Coordinates of C-alpha atoms in Angstrom, one line a residue:
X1 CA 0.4 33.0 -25.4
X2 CA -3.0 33.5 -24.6
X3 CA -4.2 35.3 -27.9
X4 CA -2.1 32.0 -30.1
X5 CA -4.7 29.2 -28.1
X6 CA -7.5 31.2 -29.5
X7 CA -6.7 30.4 -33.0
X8 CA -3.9 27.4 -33.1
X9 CA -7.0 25.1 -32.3
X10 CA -9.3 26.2 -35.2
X11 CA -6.1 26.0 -37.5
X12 CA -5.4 22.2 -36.0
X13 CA -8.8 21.2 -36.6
X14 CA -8.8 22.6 -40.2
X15 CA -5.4 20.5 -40.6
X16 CA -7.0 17.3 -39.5
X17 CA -10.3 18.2 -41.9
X18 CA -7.4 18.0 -44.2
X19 CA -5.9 14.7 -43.3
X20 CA -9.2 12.8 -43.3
X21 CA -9.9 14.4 -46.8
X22 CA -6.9 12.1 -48.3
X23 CA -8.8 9.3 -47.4
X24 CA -12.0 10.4 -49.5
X25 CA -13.3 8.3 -51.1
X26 CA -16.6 8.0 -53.3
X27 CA -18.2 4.4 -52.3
X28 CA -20.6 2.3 -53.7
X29 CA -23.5 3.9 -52.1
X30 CA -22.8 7.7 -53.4
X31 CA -24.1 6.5 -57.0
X32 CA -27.2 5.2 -56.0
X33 CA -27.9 7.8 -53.3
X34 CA -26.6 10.6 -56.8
X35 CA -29.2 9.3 -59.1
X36 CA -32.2 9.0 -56.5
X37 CA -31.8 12.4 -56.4
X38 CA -31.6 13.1 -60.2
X39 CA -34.6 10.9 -60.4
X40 CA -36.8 13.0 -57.8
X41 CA -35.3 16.3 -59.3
X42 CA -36.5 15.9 -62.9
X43 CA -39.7 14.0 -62.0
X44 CA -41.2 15.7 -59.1
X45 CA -41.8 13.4 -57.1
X46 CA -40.2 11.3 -53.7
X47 CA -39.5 8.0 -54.2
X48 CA -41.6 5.9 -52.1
X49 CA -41.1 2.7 -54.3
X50 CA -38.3 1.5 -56.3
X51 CA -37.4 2.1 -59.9
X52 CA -33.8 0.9 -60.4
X53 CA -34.3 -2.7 -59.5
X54 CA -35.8 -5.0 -62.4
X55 CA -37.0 -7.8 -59.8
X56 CA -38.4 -5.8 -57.2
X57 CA -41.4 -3.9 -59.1
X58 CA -43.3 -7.1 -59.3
X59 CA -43.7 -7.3 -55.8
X60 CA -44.5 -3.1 -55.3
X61 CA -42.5 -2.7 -52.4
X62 CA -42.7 0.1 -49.9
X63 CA -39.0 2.2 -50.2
X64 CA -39.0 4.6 -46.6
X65 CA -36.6 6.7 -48.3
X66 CA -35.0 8.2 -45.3
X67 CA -32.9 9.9 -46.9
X68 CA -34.4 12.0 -49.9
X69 CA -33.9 15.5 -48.9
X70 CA -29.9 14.7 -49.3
X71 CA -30.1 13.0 -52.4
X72 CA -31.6 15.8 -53.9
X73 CA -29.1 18.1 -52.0
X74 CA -26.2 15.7 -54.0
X75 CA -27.4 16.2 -57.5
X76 CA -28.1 19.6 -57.4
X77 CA -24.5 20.0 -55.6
X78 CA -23.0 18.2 -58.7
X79 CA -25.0 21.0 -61.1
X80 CA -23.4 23.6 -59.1
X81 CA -19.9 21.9 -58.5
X82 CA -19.6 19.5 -61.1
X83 CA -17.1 16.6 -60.5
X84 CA -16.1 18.5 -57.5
X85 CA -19.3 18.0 -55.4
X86 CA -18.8 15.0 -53.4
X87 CA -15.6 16.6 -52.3
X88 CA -16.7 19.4 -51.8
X89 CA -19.9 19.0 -49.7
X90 CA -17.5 15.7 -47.2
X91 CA -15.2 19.0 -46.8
X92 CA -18.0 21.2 -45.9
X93 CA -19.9 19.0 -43.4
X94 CA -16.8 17.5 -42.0
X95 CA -15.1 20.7 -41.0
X96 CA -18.7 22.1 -39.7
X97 CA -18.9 19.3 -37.9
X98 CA -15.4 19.8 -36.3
X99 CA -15.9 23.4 -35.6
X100 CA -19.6 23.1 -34.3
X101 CA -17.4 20.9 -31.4
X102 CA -15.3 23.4 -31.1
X103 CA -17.6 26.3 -30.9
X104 CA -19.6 25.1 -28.2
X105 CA -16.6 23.7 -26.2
X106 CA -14.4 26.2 -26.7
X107 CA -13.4 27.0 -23.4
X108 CA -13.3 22.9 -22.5
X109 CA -11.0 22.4 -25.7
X110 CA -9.0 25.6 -24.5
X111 CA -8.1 24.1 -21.3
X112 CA -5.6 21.2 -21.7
X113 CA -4.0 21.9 -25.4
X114 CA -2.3 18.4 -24.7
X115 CA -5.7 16.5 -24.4
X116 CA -6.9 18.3 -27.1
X117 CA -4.5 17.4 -29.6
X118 CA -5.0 14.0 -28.8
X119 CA -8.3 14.0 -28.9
X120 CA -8.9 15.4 -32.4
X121 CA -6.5 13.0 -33.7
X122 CA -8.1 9.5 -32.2
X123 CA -11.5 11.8 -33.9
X124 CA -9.5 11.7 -37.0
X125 CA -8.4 8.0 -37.6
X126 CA -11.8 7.1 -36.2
X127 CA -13.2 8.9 -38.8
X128 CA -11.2 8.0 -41.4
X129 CA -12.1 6.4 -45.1
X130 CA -14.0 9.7 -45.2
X131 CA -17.5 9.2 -47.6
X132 CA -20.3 11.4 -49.2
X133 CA -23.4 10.2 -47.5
X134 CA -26.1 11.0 -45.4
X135 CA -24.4 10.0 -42.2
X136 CA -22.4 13.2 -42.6
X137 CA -25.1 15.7 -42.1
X138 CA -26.8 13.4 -39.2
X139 CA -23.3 13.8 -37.5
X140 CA -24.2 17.5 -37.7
X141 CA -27.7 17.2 -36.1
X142 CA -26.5 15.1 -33.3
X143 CA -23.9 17.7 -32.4
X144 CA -26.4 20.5 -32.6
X145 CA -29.0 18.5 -30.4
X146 CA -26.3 17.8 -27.4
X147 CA -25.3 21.3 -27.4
X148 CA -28.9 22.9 -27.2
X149 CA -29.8 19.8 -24.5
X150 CA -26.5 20.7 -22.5
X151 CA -27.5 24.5 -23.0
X152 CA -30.9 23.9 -21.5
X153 CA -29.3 22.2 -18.2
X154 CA -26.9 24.9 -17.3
X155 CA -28.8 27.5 -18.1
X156 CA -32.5 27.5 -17.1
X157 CA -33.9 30.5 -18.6
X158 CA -32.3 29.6 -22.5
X159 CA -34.8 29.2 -24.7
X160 CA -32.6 27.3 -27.5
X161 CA -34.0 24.5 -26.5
X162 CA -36.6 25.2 -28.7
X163 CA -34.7 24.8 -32.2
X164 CA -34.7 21.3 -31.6
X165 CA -37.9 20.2 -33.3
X166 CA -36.8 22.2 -36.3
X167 CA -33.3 20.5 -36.2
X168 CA -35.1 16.9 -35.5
X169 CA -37.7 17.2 -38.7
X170 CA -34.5 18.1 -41.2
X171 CA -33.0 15.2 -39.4
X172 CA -36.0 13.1 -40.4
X173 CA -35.7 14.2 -44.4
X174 CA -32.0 14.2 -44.9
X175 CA -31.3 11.4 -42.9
X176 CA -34.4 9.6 -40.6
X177 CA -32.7 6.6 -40.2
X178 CA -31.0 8.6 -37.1
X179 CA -33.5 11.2 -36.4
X180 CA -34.9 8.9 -33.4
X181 CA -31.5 9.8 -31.5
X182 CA -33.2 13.4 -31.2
X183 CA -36.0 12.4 -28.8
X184 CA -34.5 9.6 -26.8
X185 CA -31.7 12.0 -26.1
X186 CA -34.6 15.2 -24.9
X187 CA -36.0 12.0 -23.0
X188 CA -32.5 10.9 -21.1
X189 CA -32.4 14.7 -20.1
X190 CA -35.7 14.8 -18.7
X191 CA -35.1 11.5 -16.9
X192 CA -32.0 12.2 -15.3
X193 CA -33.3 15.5 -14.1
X194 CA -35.6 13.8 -12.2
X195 CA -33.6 12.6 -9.4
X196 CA -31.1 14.4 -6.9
X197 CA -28.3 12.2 -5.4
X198 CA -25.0 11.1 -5.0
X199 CA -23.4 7.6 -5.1
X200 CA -19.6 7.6 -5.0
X201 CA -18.3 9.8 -7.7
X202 CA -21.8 10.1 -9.5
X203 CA -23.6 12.9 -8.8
X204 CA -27.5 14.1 -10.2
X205 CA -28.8 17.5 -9.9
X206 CA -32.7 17.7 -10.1
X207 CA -33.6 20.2 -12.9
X208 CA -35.9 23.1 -12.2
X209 CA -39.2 22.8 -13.1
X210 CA -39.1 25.0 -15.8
X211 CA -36.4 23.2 -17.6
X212 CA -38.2 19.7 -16.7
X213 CA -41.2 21.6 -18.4
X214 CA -39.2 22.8 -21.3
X215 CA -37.3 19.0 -21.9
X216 CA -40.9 17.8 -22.0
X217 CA -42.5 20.1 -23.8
X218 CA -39.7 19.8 -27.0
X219 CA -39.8 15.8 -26.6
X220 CA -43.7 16.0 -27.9
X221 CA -42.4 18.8 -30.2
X222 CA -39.5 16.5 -31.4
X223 CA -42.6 13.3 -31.8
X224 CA -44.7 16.0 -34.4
X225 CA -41.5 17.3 -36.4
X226 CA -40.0 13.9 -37.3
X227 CA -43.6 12.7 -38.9
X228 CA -43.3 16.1 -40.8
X229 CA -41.7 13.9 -43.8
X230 CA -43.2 12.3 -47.2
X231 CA -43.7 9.0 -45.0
X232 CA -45.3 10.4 -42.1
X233 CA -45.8 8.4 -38.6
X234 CA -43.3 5.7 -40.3
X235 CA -40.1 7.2 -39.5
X236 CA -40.7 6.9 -36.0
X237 CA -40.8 3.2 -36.5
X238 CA -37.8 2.8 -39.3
X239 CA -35.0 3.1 -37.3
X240 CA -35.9 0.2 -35.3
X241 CA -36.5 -2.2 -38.3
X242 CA -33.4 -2.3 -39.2
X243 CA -31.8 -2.8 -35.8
X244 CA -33.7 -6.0 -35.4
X245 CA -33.1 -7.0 -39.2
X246 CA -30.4 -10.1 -37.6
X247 CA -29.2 -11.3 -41.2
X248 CA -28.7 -8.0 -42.5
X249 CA -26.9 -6.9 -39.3
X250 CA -25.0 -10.2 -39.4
X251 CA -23.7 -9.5 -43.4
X252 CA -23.0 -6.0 -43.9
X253 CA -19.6 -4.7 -42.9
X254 CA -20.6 -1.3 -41.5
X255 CA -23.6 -2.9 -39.2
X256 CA -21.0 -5.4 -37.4
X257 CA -20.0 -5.3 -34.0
X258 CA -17.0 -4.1 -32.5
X259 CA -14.7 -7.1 -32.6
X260 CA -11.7 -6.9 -30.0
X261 CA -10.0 -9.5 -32.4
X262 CA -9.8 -6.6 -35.6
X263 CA -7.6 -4.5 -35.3
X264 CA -9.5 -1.2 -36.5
X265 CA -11.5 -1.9 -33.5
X266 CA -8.5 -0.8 -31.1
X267 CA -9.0 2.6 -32.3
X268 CA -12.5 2.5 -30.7
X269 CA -10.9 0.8 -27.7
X270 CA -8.5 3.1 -27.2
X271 CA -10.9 6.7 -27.7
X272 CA -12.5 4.7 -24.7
X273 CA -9.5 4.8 -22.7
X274 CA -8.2 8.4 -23.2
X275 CA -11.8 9.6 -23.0
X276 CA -12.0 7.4 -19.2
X277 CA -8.5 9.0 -17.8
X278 CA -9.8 13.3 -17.4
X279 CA -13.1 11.4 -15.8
X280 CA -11.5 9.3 -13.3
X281 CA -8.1 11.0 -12.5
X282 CA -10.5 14.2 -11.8
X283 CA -11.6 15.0 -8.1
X284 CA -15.2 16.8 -9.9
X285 CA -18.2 14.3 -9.4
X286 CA -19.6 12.7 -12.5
X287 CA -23.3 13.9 -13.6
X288 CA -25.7 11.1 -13.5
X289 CA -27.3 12.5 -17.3
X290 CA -23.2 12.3 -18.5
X291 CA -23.0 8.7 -17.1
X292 CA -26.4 8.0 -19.1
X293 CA -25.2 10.0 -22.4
X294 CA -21.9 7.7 -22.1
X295 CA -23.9 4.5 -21.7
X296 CA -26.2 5.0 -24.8
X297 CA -23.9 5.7 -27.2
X298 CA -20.5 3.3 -25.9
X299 CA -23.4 0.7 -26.3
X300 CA -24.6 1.6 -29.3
X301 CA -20.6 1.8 -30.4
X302 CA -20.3 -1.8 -29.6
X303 CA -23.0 -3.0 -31.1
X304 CA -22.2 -1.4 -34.5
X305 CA -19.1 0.6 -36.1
X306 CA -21.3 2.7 -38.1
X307 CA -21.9 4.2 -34.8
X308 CA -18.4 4.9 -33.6
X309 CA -18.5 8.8 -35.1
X310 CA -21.7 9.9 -33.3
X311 CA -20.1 8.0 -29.9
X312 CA -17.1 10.5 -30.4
X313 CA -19.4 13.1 -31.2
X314 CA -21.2 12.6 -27.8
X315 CA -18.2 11.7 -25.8
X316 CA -16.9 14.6 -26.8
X317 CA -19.6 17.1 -24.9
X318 CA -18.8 15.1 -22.2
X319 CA -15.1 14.8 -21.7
X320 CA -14.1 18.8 -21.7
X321 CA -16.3 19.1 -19.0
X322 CA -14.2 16.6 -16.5
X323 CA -10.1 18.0 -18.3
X324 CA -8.5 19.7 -15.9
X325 CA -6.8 22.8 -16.8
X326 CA -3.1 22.8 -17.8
X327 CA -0.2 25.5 -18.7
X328 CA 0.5 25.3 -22.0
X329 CA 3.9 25.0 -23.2
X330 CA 4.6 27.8 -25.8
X331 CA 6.9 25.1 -27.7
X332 CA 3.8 22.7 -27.9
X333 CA 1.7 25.5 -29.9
X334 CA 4.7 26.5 -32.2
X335 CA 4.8 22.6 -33.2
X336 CA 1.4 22.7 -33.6
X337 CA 1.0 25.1 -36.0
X338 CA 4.4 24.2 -38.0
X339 CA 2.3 20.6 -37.8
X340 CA -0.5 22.2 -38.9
X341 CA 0.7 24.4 -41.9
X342 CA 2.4 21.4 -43.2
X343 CA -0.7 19.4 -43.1
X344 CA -2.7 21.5 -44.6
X345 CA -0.2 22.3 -47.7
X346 CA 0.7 18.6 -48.1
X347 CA -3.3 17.3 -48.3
X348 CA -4.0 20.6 -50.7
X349 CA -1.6 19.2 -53.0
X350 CA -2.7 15.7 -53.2
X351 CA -6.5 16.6 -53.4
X352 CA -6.3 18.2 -56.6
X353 CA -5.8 14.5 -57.7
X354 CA -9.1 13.0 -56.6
X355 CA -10.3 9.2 -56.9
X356 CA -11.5 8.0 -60.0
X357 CA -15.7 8.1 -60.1
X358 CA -15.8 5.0 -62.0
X359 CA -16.7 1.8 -59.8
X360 CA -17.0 0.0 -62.5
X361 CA -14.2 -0.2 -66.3
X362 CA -16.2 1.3 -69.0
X363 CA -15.7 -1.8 -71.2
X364 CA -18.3 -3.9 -68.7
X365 CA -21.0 -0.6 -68.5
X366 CA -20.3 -0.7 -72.5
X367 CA -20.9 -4.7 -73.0
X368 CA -23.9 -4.4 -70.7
X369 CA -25.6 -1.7 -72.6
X370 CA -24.8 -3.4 -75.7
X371 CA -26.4 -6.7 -74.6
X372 CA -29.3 -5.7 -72.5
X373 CA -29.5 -8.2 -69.7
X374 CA -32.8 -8.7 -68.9
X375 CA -32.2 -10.7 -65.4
X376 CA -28.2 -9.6 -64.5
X377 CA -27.2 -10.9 -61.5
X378 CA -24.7 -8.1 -60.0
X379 CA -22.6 -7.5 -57.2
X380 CA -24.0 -5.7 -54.2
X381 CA -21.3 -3.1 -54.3
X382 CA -21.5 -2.6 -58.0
X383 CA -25.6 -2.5 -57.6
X384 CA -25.1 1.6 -57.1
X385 CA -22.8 1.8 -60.2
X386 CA -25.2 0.2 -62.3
X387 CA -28.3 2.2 -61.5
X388 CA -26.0 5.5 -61.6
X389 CA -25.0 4.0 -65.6
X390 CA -29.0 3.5 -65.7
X391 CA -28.2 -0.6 -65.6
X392 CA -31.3 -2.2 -63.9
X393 CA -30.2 -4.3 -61.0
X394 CA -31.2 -6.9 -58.9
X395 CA -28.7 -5.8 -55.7
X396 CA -27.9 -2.2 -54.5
X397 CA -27.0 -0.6 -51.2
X398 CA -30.6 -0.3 -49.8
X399 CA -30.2 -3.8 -48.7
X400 CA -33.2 -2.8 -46.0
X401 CA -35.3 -2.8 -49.6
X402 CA -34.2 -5.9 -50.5
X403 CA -33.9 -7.3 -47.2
X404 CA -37.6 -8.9 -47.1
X405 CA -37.2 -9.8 -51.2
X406 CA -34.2 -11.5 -52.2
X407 CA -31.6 -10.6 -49.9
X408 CA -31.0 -14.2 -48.5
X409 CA -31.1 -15.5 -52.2
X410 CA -28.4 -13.3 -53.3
X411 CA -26.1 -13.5 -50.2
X412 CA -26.1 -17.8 -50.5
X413 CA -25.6 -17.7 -53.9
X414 CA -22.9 -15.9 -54.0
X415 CA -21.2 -17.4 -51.4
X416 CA -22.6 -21.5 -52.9
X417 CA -24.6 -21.9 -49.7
X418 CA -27.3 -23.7 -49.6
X419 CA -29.7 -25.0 -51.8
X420 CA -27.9 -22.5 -54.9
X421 CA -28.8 -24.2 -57.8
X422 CA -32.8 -24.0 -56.6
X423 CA -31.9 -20.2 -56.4
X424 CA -30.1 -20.0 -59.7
X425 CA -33.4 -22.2 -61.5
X426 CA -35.7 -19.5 -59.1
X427 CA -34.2 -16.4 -61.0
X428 CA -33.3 -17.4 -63.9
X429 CA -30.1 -15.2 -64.5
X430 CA -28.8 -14.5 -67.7
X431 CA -26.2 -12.1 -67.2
X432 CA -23.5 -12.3 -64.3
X433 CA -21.3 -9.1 -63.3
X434 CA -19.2 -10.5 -60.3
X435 CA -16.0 -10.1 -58.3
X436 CA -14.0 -13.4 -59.3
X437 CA -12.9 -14.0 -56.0
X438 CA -16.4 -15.2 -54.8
X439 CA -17.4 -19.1 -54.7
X440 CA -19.8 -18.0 -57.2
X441 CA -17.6 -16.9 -59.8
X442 CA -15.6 -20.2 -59.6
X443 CA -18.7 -22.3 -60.3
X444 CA -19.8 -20.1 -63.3
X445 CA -15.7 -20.7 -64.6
X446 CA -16.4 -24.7 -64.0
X447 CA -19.6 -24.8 -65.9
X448 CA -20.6 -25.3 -69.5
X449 CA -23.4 -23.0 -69.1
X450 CA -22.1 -20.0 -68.9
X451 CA -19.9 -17.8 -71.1
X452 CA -17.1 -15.0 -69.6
X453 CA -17.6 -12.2 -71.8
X454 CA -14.9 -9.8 -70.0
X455 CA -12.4 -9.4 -67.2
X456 CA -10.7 -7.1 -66.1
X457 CA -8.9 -6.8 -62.7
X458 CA -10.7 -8.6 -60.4
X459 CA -14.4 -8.2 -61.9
X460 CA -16.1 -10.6 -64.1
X461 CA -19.0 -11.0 -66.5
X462 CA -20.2 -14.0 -67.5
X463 CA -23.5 -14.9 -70.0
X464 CA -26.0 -17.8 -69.8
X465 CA -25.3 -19.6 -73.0

């Protein structure tokens, strides 16, 4: 019995890996982020302006390209893996991901296989509509920071601790928009390990003062790695942009709040309750840095999805600590690796059919190409599609580019608010490459003006007569 919970965990987790890789998926952003890299590879350089858009050079905007070191990383995946590289490297840094938990929680995730189970499943629909992008990798990071932070505070004599600046400046080059998390969680250490009390069931320990010295030391550490980068002292600052950016908060999907009235937020909602239960059913005091740890990052859940993985990623060094331990069942671990096996044989045959990589029917990329729009209005989710097809755009993903531009113009427009025939008059738009379903395509259909060249599906493109 005891030898089968050593490895029917590792063989779950590889089963739910799996199951979130059938709900890969390539997204709009992959393109853009694809031929960034390509750009950077073949010319040299970083970006630190942008090339792709044919409004935005006029007004030489500053690009923090947070995330370069990735993009390369991409393109020179898909040299070595071909059309298999987006797949493969989501496989790769999800199941690292899953077993860098596991690893460092082993004897947590050991203790109650029940819990367990559960909580790698509400990981794996939380996590679900699984995509290649940077986010992946800063998953990775944040794990590896809260197990060298935790390391540090039982242990006073590790010297791990001391990876972190290293971790924190690839942070800062494959994905800075995160890389802050690194020193306000050294910070939260330190803080908590300031104080010794108890108040009800929260209990804080004061830290020696050579792990106080140690937490402080890596915080400056962690300030001098993430300006280690090709924008320097800005990263520090970019993460907080956007976060105050209100309209682009209000208008993209993955920045929204959790909403109790959608239902994909009860998945969130109810992580929050299994993850309460060990915690408060327990009779073991609460740690005061745990409480803290909880705080951050259930805030920063509800403030935006996009942050709901690294909340389970965090929750998660926190919630083995507080399970108490249970006598496995031997019938539970036989169903669980019949489960398993079946998983695992099921997904293997349906990935070898993977999504189609074209956002976009050929017949549009063609007719574009072929009449050489000089001002196209696009899509924002086509915007990474066309610069991948080498299709200058005037809306992309990087809508923290654009955001201080034309942003406002394009979101009204499309959507016939406000003063939208000043904005059409403003850019002048020749071409028009469109979902039909937006107020905007409607009004293009109801005027003289303009000419539909093609559609297909539910995609549109219309020409200024």
């Amino acid at each position: 019995m005891k030898n089968k919970k050593k490895w029917i965990i590792p063989l779950f987790i590889v089963a739910v890996v799996f199951l979130l890789m059938l709900t890969f998926r390539y997204g709009n952003d992959y393109y853009w982020h694809l031929k960034a890299g390509e750009y950077m590879v073949k010319n040299h350089i970083v970006l630190k302006t942008d090339v792709f858009s044919w409004y935005l050079p006029a007004f030489h905007p500053v690009w923090i390209s947070h995330e370069w070191l990735f993009e390369i990383f991409l393109y020179l995946s898909t040299i070595l893996f071909g059309k298999y590289a987006a797949v493969t490297i989501t496989f790769s840094f999800v199941a690292t991901l899953f077993f860098i938990l596991y690893f460092t929680n082993r004897e947590g995730f050991r203790k109650n296989i029940y819990f367990t189970i559960l909580w790698l499943m509400a990981g794996a629909v939380l996590s679900m509509n699984t995509l290649p992008r940077p986010f992946l990798i800063s998953n990775i990071f944040l794990a590896i920071t809260l197990f060298l932070l935790y390391d540090l505070r039982k242990n006073e004599n590790s010297n791990k601790i001391y990876f972190l600046p290293f971790v924190a400046m690839l942070w800062a080059n494959f994905h800075g928009g995160s890389s802050n998390l690194s020193y306000i969680l050294v910070f939260i250490f330190y803080f908590c390990g300031l104080f010794d009390f108890e108040f009800g069931k929260i209990s804080s320990r004061m830290l020696h003062k050579t792990q106080s010295k140690k937490y402080l030391m890596v915080f400056i550490l962690i300030i001098f790695a993430i300006c280690i980068n090709p924008h320097g002292v800005s990263m520090l600052l970019y993460p907080y942009q956007n976060m105050h950016n209100a309209f682009m908060l209000e208008t993209i999907g993955e920045w929204q709040p959790t909403n109790f009235n959608n239902s994909a937020s009860l998945m969130y909602i109810f992580l929050l309750v299994i993850f309460l239960i060990p915690l408060l059913k327990g009779r073991k005091k609460i740690s005061f840095v745990d409480c803290m740890v909880v705080l951050m990052f259930v805030f920063l859940g509800f403030k935006s999805i996009r942050f709901w993985p690294l909340s389970y990623i965090a929750l998660t060094y926190v919630v083995f600590t507080y399970v108490t331990k249970q006598k496995e069942q031997k019938v539970l671990l036989d169903y669980t690796l019949m489960i398993s096996a079946y998983i695992i044989i099921a997904s293997s045959c349906f990935l070898f059919h993977l999504p189609k990589q074209e956002l976009i029917d050929e017949k549009f990329i063609q007719l574009l190409k072929a009449e050489q729009p000089q001002r196209l209005y696009n899509f924002y989710d086509y915007g990474g599609y066309l610069i991948y097809r080498d299709i200058p755009v005037f809306m992309d993903g990087r809508a923290d580019l654009y955001s201080k531009y034309n942003y406002h113009d394009y979101y009204n427009l499309s959507l016939l608010r406000g003063p939208y025939e000043s904005i059409l008059s403003k850019y002048d738009f020749d071409y028009f490459l469109l979902d039909k379903g937006y107020p905007l395509a409607y009004y293009l259909s109801t005027h003289d003006d303009y000419e539909l060249l093609l559609e297909k599906e539910n995609i549109v493109l219309y020409k200024k007569k």
